[in-house]
């Protein structure tokens, strides 16, 4: 069993980006600029956005965090998006999800200029990704593809099972693994809450991606000997013994599953770090396409 280490892979990607930025700055170009919009004070969202902003700054990107109140209405949020769309110095726009219930997420996502859609959630980005054309790809599935690439995992012809059909992770992941490219060409089964024989399907998987958000859901009896297991779960479990008051748990029961696998991602230290790497790469791409510099 080998660990697919998100820390090592993401550091390597961040170093490459940092080198690119150093060259840009030496040539008197402005750095890429990510604008992150955070609505309300959801604890997990606060942590994720803070980490995105911190990582931008660490590699030399400019970042702007726009905080908006929980009770903001849709027109006001659309107005913020419009301003960012029209700001020539903003390359990437990220609106952290979930949004409060009074706001239709799809309206907001669709209002982002597709040229600045570094989350890859806009219908234009999703459409291109489905067709296998170059596009912004949702950061978590993109990060997983980058992890497979870093470890040169052979995927061609393998049976892949993805658990969870969210627009952010499961569905794009299933498409990327099936597309015709170096880390795709799998035969993919996308499982969800109505899947009848989930355990049997998982047992067939050469590559199993758990993205359903249920801590410790995947147990050893569901996993084929030698499988590659990717754990996307990051559920906070209350734990008074830790400084933060919680512990992060993945969707995979790591201790019992790991010995059966050929490769497995840990939580924390796996997919979460790769999500940031995916976002940074998307932001660099948006900048290069918009400014003509790379
Ligand atoms: N909420 C959970 N994951 C994500 C993500 O990748 N991007 C945004 N914007 N919100 C999220």
PDB file of C-alpha atoms and ligand atoms in Angstrom:
ATOM      1  CA  UNK A   1       0.000   0.000   0.000  1.00  0.00           C
ATOM      2  CA  UNK A   2       1.286   3.436  -0.934  1.00  0.00           C
ATOM      3  CA  UNK A   3      -0.074   6.775   0.260  1.00  0.00           C
ATOM      4  CA  UNK A   4      -1.138   9.256  -2.418  1.00  0.00           C
ATOM      5  CA  UNK A   5       0.250  12.216  -0.529  1.00  0.00           C
ATOM      6  CA  UNK A   6      -1.586  15.457  -1.291  1.00  0.00           C
ATOM      7  CA  UNK A   7       1.010  17.440   0.602  1.00  0.00           C
ATOM      8  CA  UNK A   8       3.886  16.314  -1.625  1.00  0.00           C
ATOM      9  CA  UNK A   9       1.926  16.605  -4.891  1.00  0.00           C
ATOM     10  CA  UNK A  10       0.395  19.997  -4.050  1.00  0.00           C
ATOM     11  CA  UNK A  11       3.777  21.396  -2.924  1.00  0.00           C
ATOM     12  CA  UNK A  12       5.290  20.411  -6.243  1.00  0.00           C
ATOM     13  CA  UNK A  13       2.464  22.147  -8.164  1.00  0.00           C
ATOM     14  CA  UNK A  14       2.674  25.242  -5.964  1.00  0.00           C
ATOM     15  CA  UNK A  15       6.435  25.433  -6.477  1.00  0.00           C
ATOM     16  CA  UNK A  16       5.984  25.304 -10.271  1.00  0.00           C
ATOM     17  CA  UNK A  17       3.383  28.098 -10.063  1.00  0.00           C
ATOM     18  CA  UNK A  18       5.610  30.162  -7.782  1.00  0.00           C
ATOM     19  CA  UNK A  19       8.461  29.897 -10.296  1.00  0.00           C
ATOM     20  CA  UNK A  20       6.101  31.094 -13.056  1.00  0.00           C
ATOM     21  CA  UNK A  21       5.003  34.062 -10.915  1.00  0.00           C
ATOM     22  CA  UNK A  22       8.607  34.980 -10.043  1.00  0.00           C
ATOM     23  CA  UNK A  23       9.379  35.131 -13.774  1.00  0.00           C
ATOM     24  CA  UNK A  24       6.272  37.253 -14.447  1.00  0.00           C
ATOM     25  CA  UNK A  25       7.182  39.722 -11.708  1.00  0.00           C
ATOM     26  CA  UNK A  26      10.804  39.889 -12.923  1.00  0.00           C
ATOM     27  CA  UNK A  27       9.392  40.822 -16.341  1.00  0.00           C
ATOM     28  CA  UNK A  28       7.306  43.619 -14.790  1.00  0.00           C
ATOM     29  CA  UNK A  29       3.956  41.903 -15.236  1.00  0.00           C
ATOM     30  CA  UNK A  30       1.220  42.033 -12.612  1.00  0.00           C
ATOM     31  CA  UNK A  31       0.494  38.766 -10.747  1.00  0.00           C
ATOM     32  CA  UNK A  32      -2.729  36.738 -11.188  1.00  0.00           C
ATOM     33  CA  UNK A  33      -5.567  37.991  -8.983  1.00  0.00           C
ATOM     34  CA  UNK A  34      -8.230  35.791  -7.360  1.00  0.00           C
ATOM     35  CA  UNK A  35     -11.346  37.358  -5.814  1.00  0.00           C
ATOM     36  CA  UNK A  36     -13.099  35.129  -3.265  1.00  0.00           C
ATOM     37  CA  UNK A  37     -16.640  35.895  -2.155  1.00  0.00           C
ATOM     38  CA  UNK A  38     -17.704  34.551   1.237  1.00  0.00           C
ATOM     39  CA  UNK A  39     -21.333  34.950   2.263  1.00  0.00           C
ATOM     40  CA  UNK A  40     -22.128  34.545   5.969  1.00  0.00           C
ATOM     41  CA  UNK A  41     -20.013  32.928   8.672  1.00  0.00           C
ATOM     42  CA  UNK A  42     -20.237  29.162   8.093  1.00  0.00           C
ATOM     43  CA  UNK A  43     -17.243  27.742   9.993  1.00  0.00           C
ATOM     44  CA  UNK A  44     -16.134  25.248   7.332  1.00  0.00           C
ATOM     45  CA  UNK A  45     -16.486  27.799   4.519  1.00  0.00           C
ATOM     46  CA  UNK A  46     -14.463  30.328   6.554  1.00  0.00           C
ATOM     47  CA  UNK A  47     -11.672  27.761   6.940  1.00  0.00           C
ATOM     48  CA  UNK A  48     -11.653  26.796   3.250  1.00  0.00           C
ATOM     49  CA  UNK A  49     -11.670  30.368   1.985  1.00  0.00           C
ATOM     50  CA  UNK A  50      -8.955  31.419   4.459  1.00  0.00           C
ATOM     51  CA  UNK A  51      -6.824  28.543   3.205  1.00  0.00           C
ATOM     52  CA  UNK A  52      -7.415  29.489  -0.453  1.00  0.00           C
ATOM     53  CA  UNK A  53      -6.435  33.119   0.216  1.00  0.00           C
ATOM     54  CA  UNK A  54      -3.365  32.072   2.243  1.00  0.00           C
ATOM     55  CA  UNK A  55      -2.175  29.719  -0.508  1.00  0.00           C
ATOM     56  CA  UNK A  56      -2.658  32.417  -3.173  1.00  0.00           C
ATOM     57  CA  UNK A  57      -0.476  34.790  -1.227  1.00  0.00           C
ATOM     58  CA  UNK A  58       2.175  32.133  -0.495  1.00  0.00           C
ATOM     59  CA  UNK A  59       2.888  31.663  -4.201  1.00  0.00           C
ATOM     60  CA  UNK A  60       2.697  35.352  -5.120  1.00  0.00           C
ATOM     61  CA  UNK A  61      -0.880  35.657  -6.414  1.00  0.00           C
ATOM     62  CA  UNK A  62      -2.905  38.689  -5.421  1.00  0.00           C
ATOM     63  CA  UNK A  63      -6.128  37.846  -3.617  1.00  0.00           C
ATOM     64  CA  UNK A  64      -9.146  39.796  -2.441  1.00  0.00           C
ATOM     65  CA  UNK A  65     -11.644  38.431   0.058  1.00  0.00           C
ATOM     66  CA  UNK A  66     -15.118  39.933  -0.152  1.00  0.00           C
ATOM     67  CA  UNK A  67     -17.235  39.170   2.904  1.00  0.00           C
ATOM     68  CA  UNK A  68     -20.976  39.616   2.616  1.00  0.00           C
ATOM     69  CA  UNK A  69     -23.682  39.239   5.281  1.00  0.00           C
ATOM     70  CA  UNK A  70     -25.741  36.054   5.627  1.00  0.00           C
ATOM     71  CA  UNK A  71     -28.975  37.957   4.880  1.00  0.00           C
ATOM     72  CA  UNK A  72     -27.790  39.420   1.564  1.00  0.00           C
ATOM     73  CA  UNK A  73     -30.357  39.133  -1.248  1.00  0.00           C
ATOM     74  CA  UNK A  74     -29.766  37.767  -4.732  1.00  0.00           C
ATOM     75  CA  UNK A  75     -29.694  41.135  -6.590  1.00  0.00           C
ATOM     76  CA  UNK A  76     -27.029  42.473  -4.205  1.00  0.00           C
ATOM     77  CA  UNK A  77     -24.872  39.379  -4.665  1.00  0.00           C
ATOM     78  CA  UNK A  78     -25.368  39.531  -8.452  1.00  0.00           C
ATOM     79  CA  UNK A  79     -24.255  43.159  -8.305  1.00  0.00           C
ATOM     80  CA  UNK A  80     -21.009  42.128  -6.568  1.00  0.00           C
ATOM     81  CA  UNK A  81     -20.395  39.478  -9.262  1.00  0.00           C
ATOM     82  CA  UNK A  82     -21.044  42.019 -11.997  1.00  0.00           C
ATOM     83  CA  UNK A  83     -18.452  44.395 -10.519  1.00  0.00           C
ATOM     84  CA  UNK A  84     -15.874  41.610 -10.358  1.00  0.00           C
ATOM     85  CA  UNK A  85     -16.690  40.563 -13.943  1.00  0.00           C
ATOM     86  CA  UNK A  86     -16.037  44.145 -15.067  1.00  0.00           C
ATOM     87  CA  UNK A  87     -12.861  44.598 -13.038  1.00  0.00           C
ATOM     88  CA  UNK A  88     -10.023  44.126 -15.502  1.00  0.00           C
ATOM     89  CA  UNK A  89      -7.571  43.383 -12.699  1.00  0.00           C
ATOM     90  CA  UNK A  90      -9.538  40.386 -11.421  1.00  0.00           C
ATOM     91  CA  UNK A  91      -8.658  37.123 -13.202  1.00  0.00           C
ATOM     92  CA  UNK A  92     -10.610  34.585 -11.180  1.00  0.00           C
ATOM     93  CA  UNK A  93     -13.878  34.743  -9.232  1.00  0.00           C
ATOM     94  CA  UNK A  94     -14.803  32.194  -6.602  1.00  0.00           C
ATOM     95  CA  UNK A  95     -18.092  32.247  -4.706  1.00  0.00           C
ATOM     96  CA  UNK A  96     -17.804  29.833  -1.796  1.00  0.00           C
ATOM     97  CA  UNK A  97     -20.691  27.350  -1.597  1.00  0.00           C
ATOM     98  CA  UNK A  98     -23.075  26.642   0.013  1.00  0.00           C
ATOM     99  CA  UNK A  99     -24.959  29.931  -0.179  1.00  0.00           C
ATOM    100  CA  UNK A 100     -27.833  30.918   2.154  1.00  0.00           C
ATOM    101  CA  UNK A 101     -31.250  29.524   1.185  1.00  0.00           C
ATOM    102  CA  UNK A 102     -32.663  32.824  -0.129  1.00  0.00           C
ATOM    103  CA  UNK A 103     -30.097  32.674  -2.942  1.00  0.00           C
ATOM    104  CA  UNK A 104     -30.337  30.441  -5.994  1.00  0.00           C
ATOM    105  CA  UNK A 105     -26.804  29.063  -6.402  1.00  0.00           C
ATOM    106  CA  UNK A 106     -27.276  28.376 -10.096  1.00  0.00           C
ATOM    107  CA  UNK A 107     -28.200  32.018 -10.768  1.00  0.00           C
ATOM    108  CA  UNK A 108     -24.990  33.152  -9.086  1.00  0.00           C
ATOM    109  CA  UNK A 109     -22.750  30.575 -10.786  1.00  0.00           C
ATOM    110  CA  UNK A 110     -24.222  31.426 -14.193  1.00  0.00           C
ATOM    111  CA  UNK A 111     -23.606  35.143 -13.631  1.00  0.00           C
ATOM    112  CA  UNK A 112     -19.822  34.681 -13.335  1.00  0.00           C
ATOM    113  CA  UNK A 113     -17.932  35.572 -16.526  1.00  0.00           C
ATOM    114  CA  UNK A 114     -16.917  32.135 -17.952  1.00  0.00           C
ATOM    115  CA  UNK A 115     -13.431  33.590 -18.612  1.00  0.00           C
ATOM    116  CA  UNK A 116     -13.051  34.071 -14.815  1.00  0.00           C
ATOM    117  CA  UNK A 117     -14.803  30.852 -13.704  1.00  0.00           C
ATOM    118  CA  UNK A 118     -11.869  29.364 -11.789  1.00  0.00           C
ATOM    119  CA  UNK A 119     -14.209  27.037  -9.854  1.00  0.00           C
ATOM    120  CA  UNK A 120     -15.296  25.458 -13.148  1.00  0.00           C
ATOM    121  CA  UNK A 121     -18.960  25.459 -12.084  1.00  0.00           C
ATOM    122  CA  UNK A 122     -20.348  27.650 -14.907  1.00  0.00           C
ATOM    123  CA  UNK A 123     -22.450  25.742 -17.494  1.00  0.00           C
ATOM    124  CA  UNK A 124     -19.972  26.810 -20.210  1.00  0.00           C
ATOM    125  CA  UNK A 125     -17.041  25.272 -18.291  1.00  0.00           C
ATOM    126  CA  UNK A 126     -19.020  22.109 -17.497  1.00  0.00           C
ATOM    127  CA  UNK A 127     -20.129  21.764 -21.134  1.00  0.00           C
ATOM    128  CA  UNK A 128     -16.567  22.049 -22.415  1.00  0.00           C
ATOM    129  CA  UNK A 129     -15.313  19.573 -19.820  1.00  0.00           C
ATOM    130  CA  UNK A 130     -17.994  17.030 -20.841  1.00  0.00           C
ATOM    131  CA  UNK A 131     -16.911  17.396 -24.477  1.00  0.00           C
ATOM    132  CA  UNK A 132     -13.271  16.865 -23.500  1.00  0.00           C
ATOM    133  CA  UNK A 133     -12.309  20.397 -24.605  1.00  0.00           C
ATOM    134  CA  UNK A 134      -9.859  22.537 -22.578  1.00  0.00           C
ATOM    135  CA  UNK A 135     -11.793  24.254 -19.773  1.00  0.00           C
ATOM    136  CA  UNK A 136     -11.719  25.236 -16.142  1.00  0.00           C
ATOM    137  CA  UNK A 137     -12.369  22.057 -14.180  1.00  0.00           C
ATOM    138  CA  UNK A 138     -14.003  21.979 -10.759  1.00  0.00           C
ATOM    139  CA  UNK A 139     -11.079  22.212  -8.317  1.00  0.00           C
ATOM    140  CA  UNK A 140     -11.566  18.957  -6.373  1.00  0.00           C
ATOM    141  CA  UNK A 141     -11.887  16.593  -9.360  1.00  0.00           C
ATOM    142  CA  UNK A 142      -9.114  18.539 -11.084  1.00  0.00           C
ATOM    143  CA  UNK A 143      -6.941  18.130  -7.982  1.00  0.00           C
ATOM    144  CA  UNK A 144      -7.621  14.378  -7.990  1.00  0.00           C
ATOM    145  CA  UNK A 145      -6.580  14.171 -11.661  1.00  0.00           C
ATOM    146  CA  UNK A 146      -3.388  16.075 -10.789  1.00  0.00           C
ATOM    147  CA  UNK A 147      -2.737  13.616  -7.952  1.00  0.00           C
ATOM    148  CA  UNK A 148      -3.153  10.629 -10.310  1.00  0.00           C
ATOM    149  CA  UNK A 149      -0.776  12.362 -12.718  1.00  0.00           C
ATOM    150  CA  UNK A 150       1.792  13.126 -10.004  1.00  0.00           C
ATOM    151  CA  UNK A 151       1.911   9.450  -8.993  1.00  0.00           C
ATOM    152  CA  UNK A 152       1.652   8.277 -12.634  1.00  0.00           C
ATOM    153  CA  UNK A 153      -1.294   6.008 -11.817  1.00  0.00           C
ATOM    154  CA  UNK A 154      -2.348   3.889 -14.799  1.00  0.00           C
ATOM    155  CA  UNK A 155      -6.095   4.377 -15.289  1.00  0.00           C
ATOM    156  CA  UNK A 156      -6.739   3.202 -18.857  1.00  0.00           C
ATOM    157  CA  UNK A 157      -9.293   0.398 -19.085  1.00  0.00           C
ATOM    158  CA  UNK A 158      -9.862   0.264 -15.309  1.00  0.00           C
ATOM    159  CA  UNK A 159     -13.240  -0.051 -13.633  1.00  0.00           C
ATOM    160  CA  UNK A 160     -13.867   3.140 -11.662  1.00  0.00           C
ATOM    161  CA  UNK A 161     -16.695   3.597  -9.193  1.00  0.00           C
ATOM    162  CA  UNK A 162     -17.568   7.086  -7.949  1.00  0.00           C
ATOM    163  CA  UNK A 163     -19.885   7.357  -4.943  1.00  0.00           C
ATOM    164  CA  UNK A 164     -21.760  10.673  -4.911  1.00  0.00           C
ATOM    165  CA  UNK A 165     -23.194  12.671  -7.822  1.00  0.00           C
ATOM    166  CA  UNK A 166     -22.698  16.280  -6.680  1.00  0.00           C
ATOM    167  CA  UNK A 167     -22.062  18.929  -9.328  1.00  0.00           C
ATOM    168  CA  UNK A 168     -18.900  19.932  -7.454  1.00  0.00           C
ATOM    169  CA  UNK A 169     -17.203  16.534  -7.185  1.00  0.00           C
ATOM    170  CA  UNK A 170     -18.897  13.244  -8.068  1.00  0.00           C
ATOM    171  CA  UNK A 171     -20.406  14.033 -11.463  1.00  0.00           C
ATOM    172  CA  UNK A 172     -17.398  15.890 -12.928  1.00  0.00           C
ATOM    173  CA  UNK A 173     -15.116  13.198 -11.480  1.00  0.00           C
ATOM    174  CA  UNK A 174     -17.077  10.477 -13.285  1.00  0.00           C
ATOM    175  CA  UNK A 175     -16.763  12.392 -16.570  1.00  0.00           C
ATOM    176  CA  UNK A 176     -13.039  13.112 -16.209  1.00  0.00           C
ATOM    177  CA  UNK A 177     -12.251   9.477 -15.447  1.00  0.00           C
ATOM    178  CA  UNK A 178     -14.195   8.360 -18.520  1.00  0.00           C
ATOM    179  CA  UNK A 179     -12.825  11.009 -20.933  1.00  0.00           C
ATOM    180  CA  UNK A 180     -10.164  10.117 -23.485  1.00  0.00           C
ATOM    181  CA  UNK A 181      -6.994  11.578 -21.938  1.00  0.00           C
ATOM    182  CA  UNK A 182      -3.876  10.218 -20.176  1.00  0.00           C
ATOM    183  CA  UNK A 183      -5.480   9.800 -16.730  1.00  0.00           C
ATOM    184  CA  UNK A 184      -8.943   8.872 -17.990  1.00  0.00           C
ATOM    185  CA  UNK A 185     -10.230   6.075 -20.230  1.00  0.00           C
ATOM    186  CA  UNK A 186     -11.851   4.245 -17.312  1.00  0.00           C
ATOM    187  CA  UNK A 187     -15.180   2.450 -17.429  1.00  0.00           C
ATOM    188  CA  UNK A 188     -17.092   4.475 -14.855  1.00  0.00           C
ATOM    189  CA  UNK A 189     -20.072   3.705 -12.639  1.00  0.00           C
ATOM    190  CA  UNK A 190     -21.592   6.681 -10.814  1.00  0.00           C
ATOM    191  CA  UNK A 191     -23.376   5.612  -7.623  1.00  0.00           C
ATOM    192  CA  UNK A 192     -25.791   7.649  -5.504  1.00  0.00           C
ATOM    193  CA  UNK A 193     -28.436   7.384  -2.817  1.00  0.00           C
ATOM    194  CA  UNK A 194     -30.746   5.303  -5.052  1.00  0.00           C
ATOM    195  CA  UNK A 195     -28.079   2.812  -6.162  1.00  0.00           C
ATOM    196  CA  UNK A 196     -29.308  -0.673  -5.200  1.00  0.00           C
ATOM    197  CA  UNK A 197     -26.231  -2.880  -5.099  1.00  0.00           C
ATOM    198  CA  UNK A 198     -23.663  -0.344  -3.946  1.00  0.00           C
ATOM    199  CA  UNK A 199     -21.483  -2.785  -2.009  1.00  0.00           C
ATOM    200  CA  UNK A 200     -21.214  -5.223  -4.940  1.00  0.00           C
ATOM    201  CA  UNK A 201     -20.394  -2.391  -7.367  1.00  0.00           C
ATOM    202  CA  UNK A 202     -17.692  -1.047  -5.058  1.00  0.00           C
ATOM    203  CA  UNK A 203     -16.203  -4.533  -4.766  1.00  0.00           C
ATOM    204  CA  UNK A 204     -15.646  -4.496  -8.568  1.00  0.00           C
ATOM    205  CA  UNK A 205     -13.810  -1.163  -8.508  1.00  0.00           C
ATOM    206  CA  UNK A 206     -10.148  -0.874  -9.500  1.00  0.00           C
ATOM    207  CA  UNK A 207     -10.480   2.820  -8.631  1.00  0.00           C
ATOM    208  CA  UNK A 208     -12.963   3.834  -5.932  1.00  0.00           C
ATOM    209  CA  UNK A 209     -13.732   7.512  -5.322  1.00  0.00           C
ATOM    210  CA  UNK A 210     -15.765   8.204  -2.174  1.00  0.00           C
ATOM    211  CA  UNK A 211     -17.442  11.626  -2.410  1.00  0.00           C
ATOM    212  CA  UNK A 212     -20.711  11.251  -0.544  1.00  0.00           C
ATOM    213  CA  UNK A 213     -19.927  13.159   2.673  1.00  0.00           C
ATOM    214  CA  UNK A 214     -20.660  10.318   5.119  1.00  0.00           C
ATOM    215  CA  UNK A 215     -17.763   9.761   7.501  1.00  0.00           C
ATOM    216  CA  UNK A 216     -16.213   6.246   7.450  1.00  0.00           C
ATOM    217  CA  UNK A 217     -18.839   4.993   4.974  1.00  0.00           C
ATOM    218  CA  UNK A 218     -16.489   2.830   2.889  1.00  0.00           C
ATOM    219  CA  UNK A 219     -15.430  -0.205   4.893  1.00  0.00           C
ATOM    220  CA  UNK A 220     -12.903  -2.965   4.095  1.00  0.00           C
ATOM    221  CA  UNK A 221     -15.596  -5.426   2.928  1.00  0.00           C
ATOM    222  CA  UNK A 222     -16.551  -2.995   0.114  1.00  0.00           C
ATOM    223  CA  UNK A 223     -13.031  -2.737  -1.310  1.00  0.00           C
ATOM    224  CA  UNK A 224     -11.307  -5.028  -3.815  1.00  0.00           C
ATOM    225  CA  UNK A 225      -7.799  -6.240  -2.996  1.00  0.00           C
ATOM    226  CA  UNK A 226      -5.279  -3.894  -4.687  1.00  0.00           C
ATOM    227  CA  UNK A 227      -7.797  -1.117  -5.413  1.00  0.00           C
ATOM    228  CA  UNK A 228      -6.889   2.570  -5.628  1.00  0.00           C
ATOM    229  CA  UNK A 229      -9.035   4.446  -3.100  1.00  0.00           C
ATOM    230  CA  UNK A 230      -9.589   8.218  -3.252  1.00  0.00           C
ATOM    231  CA  UNK A 231     -11.273   9.756  -0.210  1.00  0.00           C
ATOM    232  CA  UNK A 232     -12.963  13.124  -0.836  1.00  0.00           C
ATOM    233  CA  UNK A 233     -14.755  13.306   2.543  1.00  0.00           C
ATOM    234  CA  UNK A 234     -13.956  16.150   4.959  1.00  0.00           C
ATOM    235  CA  UNK A 235     -16.684  15.982   7.615  1.00  0.00           C
ATOM    236  CA  UNK A 236     -16.109  17.817  10.882  1.00  0.00           C
ATOM    237  CA  UNK A 237     -16.744  15.615  13.921  1.00  0.00           C
ATOM    238  CA  UNK A 238     -16.945  17.302  17.315  1.00  0.00           C
ATOM    239  CA  UNK A 239     -13.983  16.416  19.514  1.00  0.00           C
ATOM    240  CA  UNK A 240     -13.399  18.376  22.706  1.00  0.00           C
ATOM    241  CA  UNK A 241      -9.862  16.975  23.043  1.00  0.00           C
ATOM    242  CA  UNK A 242      -8.620  18.896  19.994  1.00  0.00           C
ATOM    243  CA  UNK A 243      -7.691  22.592  19.930  1.00  0.00           C
ATOM    244  CA  UNK A 244     -10.241  23.419  17.232  1.00  0.00           C
ATOM    245  CA  UNK A 245     -13.004  21.424  18.960  1.00  0.00           C
ATOM    246  CA  UNK A 246     -13.421  19.106  15.970  1.00  0.00           C
ATOM    247  CA  UNK A 247     -11.644  16.388  14.008  1.00  0.00           C
ATOM    248  CA  UNK A 248     -11.813  15.887  10.236  1.00  0.00           C
ATOM    249  CA  UNK A 249     -13.065  12.476   9.077  1.00  0.00           C
ATOM    250  CA  UNK A 250     -13.016  11.092   5.567  1.00  0.00           C
ATOM    251  CA  UNK A 251     -15.642   8.951   3.813  1.00  0.00           C
ATOM    252  CA  UNK A 252     -13.331   5.923   4.048  1.00  0.00           C
ATOM    253  CA  UNK A 253     -12.583   3.883   7.187  1.00  0.00           C
ATOM    254  CA  UNK A 254      -8.858   4.350   6.524  1.00  0.00           C
ATOM    255  CA  UNK A 255      -7.373   1.976   9.116  1.00  0.00           C
ATOM    256  CA  UNK A 256      -9.262  -1.080   7.914  1.00  0.00           C
ATOM    257  CA  UNK A 257      -9.351  -0.185   4.190  1.00  0.00           C
ATOM    258  CA  UNK A 258      -5.719   0.923   3.667  1.00  0.00           C
ATOM    259  CA  UNK A 259      -4.100  -2.541   4.015  1.00  0.00           C
ATOM    260  CA  UNK A 260      -6.257  -3.868   1.134  1.00  0.00           C
ATOM    261  CA  UNK A 261      -5.361  -1.086  -1.304  1.00  0.00           C
ATOM    262  CA  UNK A 262      -2.488  -0.451  -3.703  1.00  0.00           C
ATOM    263  CA  UNK A 263      -2.843   3.332  -3.229  1.00  0.00           C
ATOM    264  CA  UNK A 264      -4.979   5.398  -0.894  1.00  0.00           C
ATOM    265  CA  UNK A 265      -5.396   9.101  -0.042  1.00  0.00           C
ATOM    266  CA  UNK A 266      -5.299  10.063   3.655  1.00  0.00           C
ATOM    267  CA  UNK A 267      -7.674  12.551   5.328  1.00  0.00           C
ATOM    268  CA  UNK A 268      -6.384  15.102   6.105  1.00  0.00           C
ATOM    269  CA  UNK A 269      -3.378  15.411   3.791  1.00  0.00           C
ATOM    270  CA  UNK A 270      -4.923  14.044   0.607  1.00  0.00           C
ATOM    271  CA  UNK A 271      -7.595  15.439  -1.689  1.00  0.00           C
ATOM    272  CA  UNK A 272      -8.222  18.641   0.332  1.00  0.00           C
ATOM    273  CA  UNK A 273      -4.742  19.984  -0.431  1.00  0.00           C
ATOM    274  CA  UNK A 274      -5.129  19.024  -4.089  1.00  0.00           C
ATOM    275  CA  UNK A 275      -8.356  21.070  -4.316  1.00  0.00           C
ATOM    276  CA  UNK A 276      -6.315  24.180  -3.533  1.00  0.00           C
ATOM    277  CA  UNK A 277      -3.713  23.173  -6.134  1.00  0.00           C
ATOM    278  CA  UNK A 278      -6.516  22.781  -8.714  1.00  0.00           C
ATOM    279  CA  UNK A 279      -7.895  26.219  -7.895  1.00  0.00           C
ATOM    280  CA  UNK A 280      -4.465  27.853  -8.160  1.00  0.00           C
ATOM    281  CA  UNK A 281      -3.828  26.184 -11.532  1.00  0.00           C
ATOM    282  CA  UNK A 282      -7.233  27.372 -12.785  1.00  0.00           C
ATOM    283  CA  UNK A 283      -6.449  30.915 -11.623  1.00  0.00           C
ATOM    284  CA  UNK A 284      -3.098  30.841 -13.421  1.00  0.00           C
ATOM    285  CA  UNK A 285      -4.891  29.623 -16.565  1.00  0.00           C
ATOM    286  CA  UNK A 286      -7.489  32.406 -16.337  1.00  0.00           C
ATOM    287  CA  UNK A 287      -4.711  34.966 -15.936  1.00  0.00           C
ATOM    288  CA  UNK A 288      -2.706  33.603 -18.898  1.00  0.00           C
ATOM    289  CA  UNK A 289      -5.764  33.541 -21.154  1.00  0.00           C
ATOM    290  CA  UNK A 290      -6.874  37.033 -20.155  1.00  0.00           C
ATOM    291  CA  UNK A 291      -3.497  38.788 -20.089  1.00  0.00           C
ATOM    292  CA  UNK A 292      -1.610  36.831 -22.738  1.00  0.00           C
ATOM    293  CA  UNK A 293       1.246  36.378 -20.208  1.00  0.00           C
ATOM    294  CA  UNK A 294       2.396  32.970 -18.981  1.00  0.00           C
TER     295      UNK A 294
HETATM  296  N1  LIG B   1     -17.790  24.360  -1.431  1.00  0.00           N
HETATM  297  C1  LIG B   1     -17.267  23.129  -1.326  1.00  0.00           C
HETATM  298  N2  LIG B   1     -16.293  22.940  -2.245  1.00  0.00           N
HETATM  299  C2  LIG B   1     -16.206  24.087  -2.952  1.00  0.00           C
HETATM  300  C3  LIG B   1     -15.378  24.499  -4.045  1.00  0.00           C
HETATM  301  O1  LIG B   1     -14.536  23.773  -4.571  1.00  0.00           O
HETATM  302  N3  LIG B   1     -15.603  25.777  -4.477  1.00  0.00           N
HETATM  303  C4  LIG B   1     -16.527  26.583  -3.927  1.00  0.00           C
HETATM  304  N4  LIG B   1     -16.673  27.802  -4.440  1.00  0.00           N
HETATM  305  N5  LIG B   1     -17.317  26.227  -2.926  1.00  0.00           N
HETATM  306  C5  LIG B   1     -17.144  24.976  -2.440  1.00  0.00           C
END
